[in-house]
């Protein structure tokens, strides 16, 4: 499924397979660790070298955090996307992509279609956070959304974002090998 769209941004902390590709802290981030855990953090307060020392293998810089320590984050009133989009809110119902962890090495990957009348309106951030909580996530994080929200499973795309019946090109994915 799609990841954080790091190729579209010039900031954020980007670690892939244990290598730091970008170290320009800007927002809440998600780290995946060698021990099968994930943790969200403010990348302005945690160094990339500290993350590597803790065993971080990959980071995703998008957000916001949806569930932390088993509790839904429910104050999304001031969450905005980057200024390159005019700094508009991402609160409304939209297609969504997210990752959650129930326990180490036990993850949820959720993609929600949206903005399509008579099919799917999408979800608000609060609804998306609640869904992860209801499915047992102790941690959950919002990834790139909108046209990019795509899940590929068992050899095919399993959703239909915006009714286009095709994938949008993305600069980043989460991939679980067979």
Coordinates of C-alpha atoms in Angstrom, one line a residue:
X1 CA 0.0 0.0 0.0
X2 CA 1.0 3.6 -0.4
X3 CA 3.3 5.2 2.2
X4 CA 4.1 8.8 3.1
X5 CA 4.9 10.5 -0.3
X6 CA 8.4 11.4 0.8
X7 CA 9.3 12.1 -2.9
X8 CA 6.9 15.0 -2.9
X9 CA 8.3 16.7 0.2
X10 CA 11.7 18.1 0.9
X11 CA 11.5 17.7 4.7
X12 CA 10.9 15.0 7.2
X13 CA 13.1 12.2 8.5
X14 CA 13.3 9.3 6.0
X15 CA 14.9 6.1 7.0
X16 CA 14.6 3.1 4.7
X17 CA 16.1 -0.3 5.5
X18 CA 18.3 1.3 8.2
X19 CA 19.7 4.0 6.0
X20 CA 19.0 7.7 6.6
X21 CA 18.0 9.4 3.3
X22 CA 16.7 12.6 4.7
X23 CA 17.1 14.2 8.1
X24 CA 15.1 17.4 8.2
X25 CA 12.6 17.1 11.1
X26 CA 9.2 18.6 10.6
X27 CA 6.2 16.6 12.0
X28 CA 4.9 13.6 13.8
X29 CA 6.5 10.4 12.4
X30 CA 6.2 6.7 12.6
X31 CA 9.1 4.3 13.1
X32 CA 9.1 0.6 12.5
X33 CA 11.7 -1.4 14.5
X34 CA 13.7 -4.6 14.1
X35 CA 11.8 -6.2 17.0
X36 CA 8.4 -5.9 15.1
X37 CA 7.1 -2.9 17.0
X38 CA 6.1 0.5 15.8
X39 CA 6.1 3.8 17.6
X40 CA 5.1 7.4 16.7
X41 CA 7.1 10.4 17.8
X42 CA 7.7 14.0 17.1
X43 CA 10.7 14.0 14.7
X44 CA 11.7 17.5 15.9
X45 CA 12.4 15.9 19.4
X46 CA 14.0 12.6 18.4
X47 CA 17.2 12.3 16.3
X48 CA 17.6 9.9 13.4
X49 CA 20.8 8.6 15.1
X50 CA 18.8 7.8 18.2
X51 CA 16.2 6.0 16.2
X52 CA 18.9 3.9 14.5
X53 CA 20.4 3.0 17.9
X54 CA 17.0 1.9 19.0
X55 CA 16.7 -0.4 16.0
X56 CA 14.5 1.6 13.7
X57 CA 14.5 0.2 10.2
X58 CA 12.0 2.5 8.5
X59 CA 10.3 5.8 9.2
X60 CA 7.2 7.4 7.6
X61 CA 6.7 11.1 7.8
X62 CA 3.1 12.0 7.2
X63 CA 0.6 11.8 10.1
X64 CA -1.2 12.4 12.3
X65 CA -0.9 9.8 15.0
X66 CA -4.3 8.1 15.3
X67 CA -3.9 5.8 18.4
X68 CA -1.1 6.0 20.9
X69 CA -0.6 3.6 23.8
X70 CA -4.1 2.1 23.2
X71 CA -5.8 5.5 23.3
X72 CA -7.5 7.2 20.4
X73 CA -6.1 10.6 19.6
X74 CA -9.3 12.6 19.1
X75 CA -8.2 16.2 18.9
X76 CA -7.7 16.7 15.1
X77 CA -9.1 20.2 15.1
X78 CA -5.7 21.8 14.2
X79 CA -4.2 19.1 12.0
X80 CA -3.3 20.6 8.6
X81 CA -1.3 19.3 5.7
X82 CA 1.8 21.0 4.2
X83 CA 1.9 24.5 3.0
X84 CA 2.6 23.3 -0.5
X85 CA -1.1 22.5 -0.6
X86 CA -2.3 25.8 0.8
X87 CA -2.2 24.4 4.4
X88 CA -5.8 23.3 4.3
X89 CA -7.5 20.9 6.7
X90 CA -7.5 17.1 6.2
X91 CA -10.4 16.6 8.6
X92 CA -13.2 16.0 6.1
X93 CA -14.2 12.5 4.9
X94 CA -11.5 11.4 2.5
X95 CA -9.9 8.2 1.2
X96 CA -7.5 7.1 3.9
X97 CA -4.5 4.8 4.3
X98 CA -3.1 3.8 7.7
X99 CA -1.1 1.3 9.6
X100 CA -1.8 0.0 13.1
X101 CA -0.1 -2.4 15.5
X102 CA -2.0 -4.8 17.7
X103 CA 1.1 -6.4 19.1
X104 CA 4.7 -6.8 17.9
X105 CA 4.7 -8.3 14.4
X106 CA 0.8 -8.2 14.3
X107 CA -0.2 -5.2 12.2
X108 CA -3.3 -3.8 10.6
X109 CA -3.1 -2.2 7.1
X110 CA -6.3 -0.3 6.2
X111 CA -7.2 1.5 3.0
X112 CA -10.5 3.3 2.7
X113 CA -12.0 4.5 -0.6
X114 CA -13.8 7.8 -0.7
X115 CA -15.3 10.8 -2.4
X116 CA -17.5 8.6 -4.5
X117 CA -21.3 9.1 -4.3
X118 CA -23.3 5.9 -3.8
X119 CA -20.1 3.9 -3.0
X120 CA -17.9 5.4 -0.3
X121 CA -17.7 8.9 1.3
X122 CA -14.4 8.0 3.0
X123 CA -13.7 8.6 6.7
X124 CA -12.8 11.5 8.9
X125 CA -9.6 11.3 10.9
X126 CA -11.6 10.7 14.1
X127 CA -13.6 7.9 12.4
X128 CA -10.3 6.3 11.1
X129 CA -8.7 6.5 14.5
X130 CA -11.8 4.9 16.1
X131 CA -11.8 2.1 13.5
X132 CA -8.2 1.2 14.4
X133 CA -9.1 1.2 18.1
X134 CA -12.1 -1.0 17.5
X135 CA -9.9 -3.5 15.6
X136 CA -7.5 -3.7 18.5
X137 CA -4.7 -1.4 17.6
X138 CA -2.5 -0.2 20.4
X139 CA -0.7 2.2 18.0
X140 CA -2.0 3.6 14.7
X141 CA -0.7 6.2 12.2
X142 CA -2.3 7.9 9.2
X143 CA -0.3 7.7 5.9
X144 CA -0.8 9.4 2.6
X145 CA -4.4 9.7 1.6
X146 CA -6.6 10.7 -1.3
X147 CA -5.9 9.5 -4.8
X148 CA -2.8 7.7 -3.4
X149 CA -4.8 5.4 -1.2
X150 CA -4.2 2.0 -2.8
X151 CA -3.8 -1.5 -1.5
X152 CA -2.3 -4.3 -3.6
X153 CA -2.9 -7.8 -2.2
X154 CA -2.5 -11.3 -3.6
X155 CA -1.5 -10.0 -7.1
X156 CA -4.2 -7.3 -7.6
X157 CA -5.4 -3.9 -6.4
X158 CA -8.2 -4.6 -3.9
X159 CA -9.7 -1.1 -3.7
X160 CA -11.1 1.5 -6.2
X161 CA -9.9 4.9 -5.0
X162 CA -12.1 7.6 -6.5
X163 CA -13.7 5.1 -8.9
X164 CA -10.8 5.3 -11.3
X165 CA -10.1 1.6 -11.5
X166 CA -6.3 2.3 -11.6
X167 CA -3.4 3.1 -9.4
X168 CA -1.9 6.5 -9.0
X169 CA 1.9 6.7 -9.1
X170 CA 3.5 7.1 -5.7
X171 CA 7.0 7.7 -4.5
X172 CA 6.7 5.4 -1.5
X173 CA 5.0 2.1 -0.4
X174 CA 4.8 -0.3 2.5
X175 CA 5.6 -3.7 1.2
X176 CA 5.4 -7.1 3.0
X177 CA 7.2 -9.8 1.1
X178 CA 5.7 -13.2 0.8

